Amino acid sequence: MSSTGNTTGPRSRWNTTRRLAAAPGLLEGWPRNLGFYLARALGQGLMVGKALFTLSSAVLFTPAQWEKLFPFIRVNQRRRVQWESRLIVALWGALLLGGIGFVPGFSQVLLAWPLAHLLMGLFVLPEHTGLPREGGQLRRTRTTRSNALVHFLMWNMNHHAEHHAYPAVAFHALPELHRALGPEVEHVSPGYLSFHLLALRHALFGPPASQIPRTAGSGSVE
């Protein structure tokens, strides 16, 4: 259940935001405090957001409702998104009823959902955090170096800048694309641990002095 959700809607949203800006809530500044960091890194907001998107898109009826809640979904795709969402909600209901009725300890199985999103939150947070809102995809997106296991489990999506800039490139070719682009990939984190330590530093102590913008008249007084 960790990855169960509407697929057409997120694809529409991704195609729109890839051209204009990164997905809302992902392309933000560095965390301002520990609570802000934990809210994003623990992935539970991502889980709730996906569930609310699927539930709400299943019951929208008027064009005005679609425009207000999900303007990134094209008009010709709304019906498909709605029926996908309804099918997923029906599957959720069947799984919950069947699990509660016939699977001993099913409530413990449900823990896989928030736990999986905890891992997902830690994985996706580096993708756009602290990066510019303007410019091309290679400027607005971060790639994170990692080990072979993460490459395998996440289908090389740690090469996120390359994936955003060249979405037609198959996942298995992203490492080769990374090597081909070289210094064009502007933001490369040495690892997930390194990124999260830096994010925690921002959350606990604020940005380094070198990153604090100077204002007019802020020079030293002699």
Short mmCIF file of C-alpha atoms in Angstrom, two decimals:
data_model
loop_
_atom_site.label_atom_id
_atom_site.label_comp_id
_atom_site.label_asym_id
_atom_site.label_seq_id
_atom_site.Cartn_x
_atom_site.Cartn_y
_atom_site.Cartn_z
CA MET A 1 0.00 0.00 0.00
CA SER A 2 2.99 2.30 0.32
CA SER A 3 3.04 3.12 -3.38
CA THR A 4 -0.64 2.66 -4.23
CA GLY A 5 -2.01 5.85 -5.70
CA ASN A 6 -3.28 7.48 -8.82
CA THR A 7 -0.71 7.37 -11.62
CA THR A 8 -2.16 9.59 -14.34
CA GLY A 9 -2.65 12.56 -12.01
CA PRO A 10 0.93 12.65 -10.70
CA ARG A 11 2.21 12.21 -14.27
CA SER A 12 0.16 15.23 -15.37
CA ARG A 13 1.37 17.22 -12.40
CA TRP A 14 4.97 16.21 -13.04
CA ASN A 15 4.83 17.10 -16.72
CA THR A 16 3.45 20.54 -15.86
CA THR A 17 5.74 21.33 -12.97
CA ARG A 18 8.81 19.97 -14.78
CA ARG A 19 8.39 22.72 -17.34
CA LEU A 20 7.49 25.54 -14.96
CA ALA A 21 8.81 24.75 -11.48
CA ALA A 22 9.33 21.82 -9.21
CA ALA A 23 6.38 20.21 -7.43
CA PRO A 24 4.87 22.42 -4.70
CA GLY A 25 6.31 21.59 -1.29
CA LEU A 26 9.50 20.08 -2.68
CA LEU A 27 11.30 23.08 -4.09
CA GLU A 28 11.66 25.06 -0.89
CA GLY A 29 14.38 26.66 1.12
CA TRP A 30 16.40 24.89 3.75
CA PRO A 31 14.43 23.84 6.86
CA ARG A 32 14.08 26.76 9.26
CA ASN A 33 13.83 24.68 12.44
CA LEU A 34 13.85 21.08 13.63
CA GLY A 35 10.08 20.69 13.41
CA PHE A 36 10.08 21.90 9.83
CA TYR A 37 12.83 19.43 8.94
CA LEU A 38 11.09 16.49 10.61
CA ALA A 39 7.75 17.32 8.99
CA ARG A 40 9.35 17.00 5.57
CA ALA A 41 11.90 14.26 6.21
CA LEU A 42 9.54 11.79 7.93
CA GLY A 43 7.41 11.51 4.77
CA GLN A 44 4.04 11.39 6.50
CA GLY A 45 2.87 14.56 4.78
CA LEU A 46 3.74 12.93 1.46
CA MET A 47 1.67 9.88 2.43
CA VAL A 48 -1.34 11.95 3.51
CA GLY A 49 -1.07 14.15 0.44
CA LYS A 50 -1.14 11.18 -1.92
CA ALA A 51 -4.14 9.71 -0.12
CA LEU A 52 -6.05 13.00 -0.14
CA PHE A 53 -5.30 13.53 -3.82
CA THR A 54 -6.67 10.10 -4.70
CA LEU A 55 -9.76 10.44 -2.50
CA SER A 56 -10.65 13.94 -3.62
CA SER A 57 -10.06 13.36 -7.34
CA ALA A 58 -12.40 10.36 -7.12
CA VAL A 59 -15.36 12.56 -6.14
CA LEU A 60 -14.87 15.80 -8.10
CA PHE A 61 -17.72 16.54 -10.50
CA THR A 62 -17.57 20.08 -11.87
CA PRO A 63 -14.87 21.79 -13.97
CA ALA A 64 -14.70 24.55 -11.35
CA GLN A 65 -13.77 21.99 -8.68
CA TRP A 66 -10.99 20.58 -10.85
CA GLU A 67 -9.66 24.05 -11.64
CA LYS A 68 -9.64 25.03 -7.98
CA LEU A 69 -7.99 21.90 -6.57
CA PHE A 70 -5.97 20.37 -9.41
CA PRO A 71 -5.33 22.95 -12.16
CA PHE A 72 -2.24 21.02 -13.27
CA ILE A 73 -4.40 18.17 -14.65
CA ARG A 74 -5.35 18.71 -18.26
CA VAL A 75 -9.03 18.79 -19.16
CA ASN A 76 -8.75 15.77 -21.47
CA GLN A 77 -7.17 13.70 -18.68
CA ARG A 78 -9.58 14.46 -15.83
CA ARG A 79 -12.01 11.64 -16.58
CA ARG A 80 -9.20 9.09 -16.69
CA VAL A 81 -7.72 10.42 -13.45
CA GLN A 82 -11.13 10.20 -11.79
CA TRP A 83 -11.75 6.60 -12.81
CA GLU A 84 -8.24 5.55 -11.82
CA SER A 85 -8.80 7.16 -8.43
CA ARG A 86 -12.15 5.45 -7.97
CA LEU A 87 -10.61 2.09 -8.82
CA ILE A 88 -7.81 2.67 -6.32
CA VAL A 89 -10.24 3.71 -3.58
CA ALA A 90 -12.25 0.54 -4.26
CA LEU A 91 -9.07 -1.54 -4.00
CA TRP A 92 -8.16 0.21 -0.75
CA GLY A 93 -11.59 -0.60 0.66
CA ALA A 94 -11.42 -4.25 -0.43
CA LEU A 95 -7.94 -4.67 1.03
CA LEU A 96 -8.91 -3.08 4.33
CA LEU A 97 -12.12 -5.08 4.71
CA GLY A 98 -10.47 -8.32 3.65
CA GLY A 99 -7.43 -7.75 5.82
CA ILE A 100 -9.36 -6.80 8.94
CA GLY A 101 -11.78 -9.69 8.46
CA PHE A 102 -9.45 -12.49 7.45
CA VAL A 103 -5.78 -11.64 8.16
CA PRO A 104 -4.62 -11.96 11.78
CA GLY A 105 -2.44 -9.05 12.82
CA PHE A 106 -3.45 -6.99 9.80
CA SER A 107 -3.08 -3.75 11.75
CA GLN A 108 0.63 -4.49 12.05
CA VAL A 109 0.84 -5.01 8.29
CA LEU A 110 -0.56 -1.50 7.84
CA LEU A 111 2.53 -0.11 9.58
CA ALA A 112 4.39 -0.77 6.34
CA TRP A 113 2.58 2.22 4.83
CA PRO A 114 3.95 4.99 7.08
CA LEU A 115 7.30 3.23 7.43
CA ALA A 116 7.74 3.08 3.67
CA HIS A 117 6.92 6.78 3.42
CA LEU A 118 9.51 7.51 6.09
CA LEU A 119 12.14 6.05 3.77
CA MET A 120 10.60 7.88 0.82
CA GLY A 121 10.68 11.20 2.67
CA LEU A 122 14.38 10.81 3.43
CA PHE A 123 14.98 9.92 -0.23
CA VAL A 124 13.06 12.75 -1.92
CA LEU A 125 13.99 15.62 0.42
CA PRO A 126 17.39 16.26 -1.24
CA GLU A 127 15.89 16.53 -4.72
CA HIS A 128 15.00 20.26 -4.65
CA THR A 129 15.60 21.55 -1.12
CA GLY A 130 17.53 24.79 -0.98
CA LEU A 131 17.85 25.15 -4.75
CA PRO A 132 16.86 28.07 -7.00
CA ARG A 133 13.33 28.36 -8.35
CA GLU A 134 14.53 29.80 -11.65
CA GLY A 135 16.59 28.34 -14.47
CA GLY A 136 16.74 24.96 -16.14
CA GLN A 137 16.16 21.58 -14.55
CA LEU A 138 19.86 21.01 -13.95
CA ARG A 139 19.90 24.21 -11.90
CA ARG A 140 16.74 23.50 -9.91
CA THR A 141 17.35 19.82 -9.13
CA ARG A 142 19.93 17.93 -7.11
CA THR A 143 21.59 14.57 -7.80
CA THR A 144 22.73 12.56 -4.79
CA ARG A 145 25.55 10.02 -4.91
CA SER A 146 24.77 6.70 -3.29
CA ASN A 147 25.62 3.01 -3.16
CA ALA A 148 24.65 0.21 -5.51
CA LEU A 149 21.75 -0.92 -3.30
CA VAL A 150 20.04 2.49 -3.44
CA HIS A 151 20.66 2.67 -7.19
CA PHE A 152 18.98 -0.71 -7.59
CA LEU A 153 16.01 -0.19 -5.24
CA MET A 154 15.23 3.31 -6.50
CA TRP A 155 15.86 2.66 -10.20
CA ASN A 156 18.71 5.21 -10.32
CA MET A 157 16.35 8.02 -9.33
CA ASN A 158 19.06 9.46 -7.11
CA HIS A 159 20.26 10.86 -10.47
CA HIS A 160 17.32 13.21 -10.16
CA ALA A 161 18.70 16.22 -11.99
CA GLU A 162 19.46 14.10 -15.03
CA HIS A 163 16.01 12.48 -14.85
CA HIS A 164 14.27 15.87 -14.76
CA ALA A 165 16.37 17.39 -17.53
CA TYR A 166 16.07 14.38 -19.85
CA PRO A 167 12.91 12.45 -18.85
CA ALA A 168 12.97 10.30 -21.99
CA VAL A 169 16.21 8.63 -20.90
CA ALA A 170 15.54 5.18 -19.44
CA PHE A 171 16.34 4.67 -15.75
CA HIS A 172 19.16 2.21 -16.47
CA ALA A 173 20.97 4.81 -18.60
CA LEU A 174 20.94 7.60 -16.00
CA PRO A 175 24.42 6.84 -14.57
CA GLU A 176 25.86 7.00 -18.09
CA LEU A 177 23.99 10.26 -18.70
CA HIS A 178 25.45 11.63 -15.46
CA ARG A 179 28.95 10.89 -16.68
CA ALA A 180 28.21 12.41 -20.09
CA LEU A 181 26.86 15.65 -18.63
CA GLY A 182 29.78 16.09 -16.27
CA PRO A 183 29.90 19.60 -14.77
CA GLU A 184 26.55 20.52 -16.34
CA VAL A 185 24.98 18.80 -13.34
CA GLU A 186 25.31 21.78 -11.01
CA HIS A 187 24.16 20.31 -7.70
CA VAL A 188 25.59 16.96 -6.60
CA SER A 189 25.43 15.88 -2.96
CA PRO A 190 28.12 13.41 -1.86
CA GLY A 191 25.48 11.27 -0.14
CA TYR A 192 22.15 11.15 1.68
CA LEU A 193 23.77 11.25 5.11
CA SER A 194 25.82 14.27 4.08
CA PHE A 195 22.73 16.07 2.80
CA HIS A 196 20.63 15.39 5.90
CA LEU A 197 23.44 16.49 8.21
CA LEU A 198 23.60 19.75 6.25
CA ALA A 199 19.80 20.12 6.42
CA LEU A 200 19.90 19.54 10.18
CA ARG A 201 22.63 22.15 10.52
CA HIS A 202 20.37 24.66 8.79
CA ALA A 203 17.44 23.61 10.99
CA LEU A 204 19.32 23.85 14.27
CA PHE A 205 21.80 26.68 13.70
CA GLY A 206 20.58 28.55 10.63
CA PRO A 207 22.48 29.05 7.37
CA PRO A 208 26.23 29.64 7.41
CA ALA A 209 27.21 33.29 7.51
CA SER A 210 28.47 33.08 3.93
CA GLN A 211 24.92 32.26 2.77
CA ILE A 212 23.15 35.11 4.57
CA PRO A 213 22.34 37.82 2.01
CA ARG A 214 23.77 41.25 2.75
CA THR A 215 21.41 44.22 2.78
CA ALA A 216 22.14 47.82 1.93
CA GLY A 217 24.01 49.52 4.72
CA SER A 218 25.08 46.25 6.36
CA GLY A 219 28.78 46.86 5.88
CA SER A 220 31.11 47.28 8.81
CA VAL A 221 31.38 50.64 10.57
CA GLU A 222 34.86 51.99 10.95
#
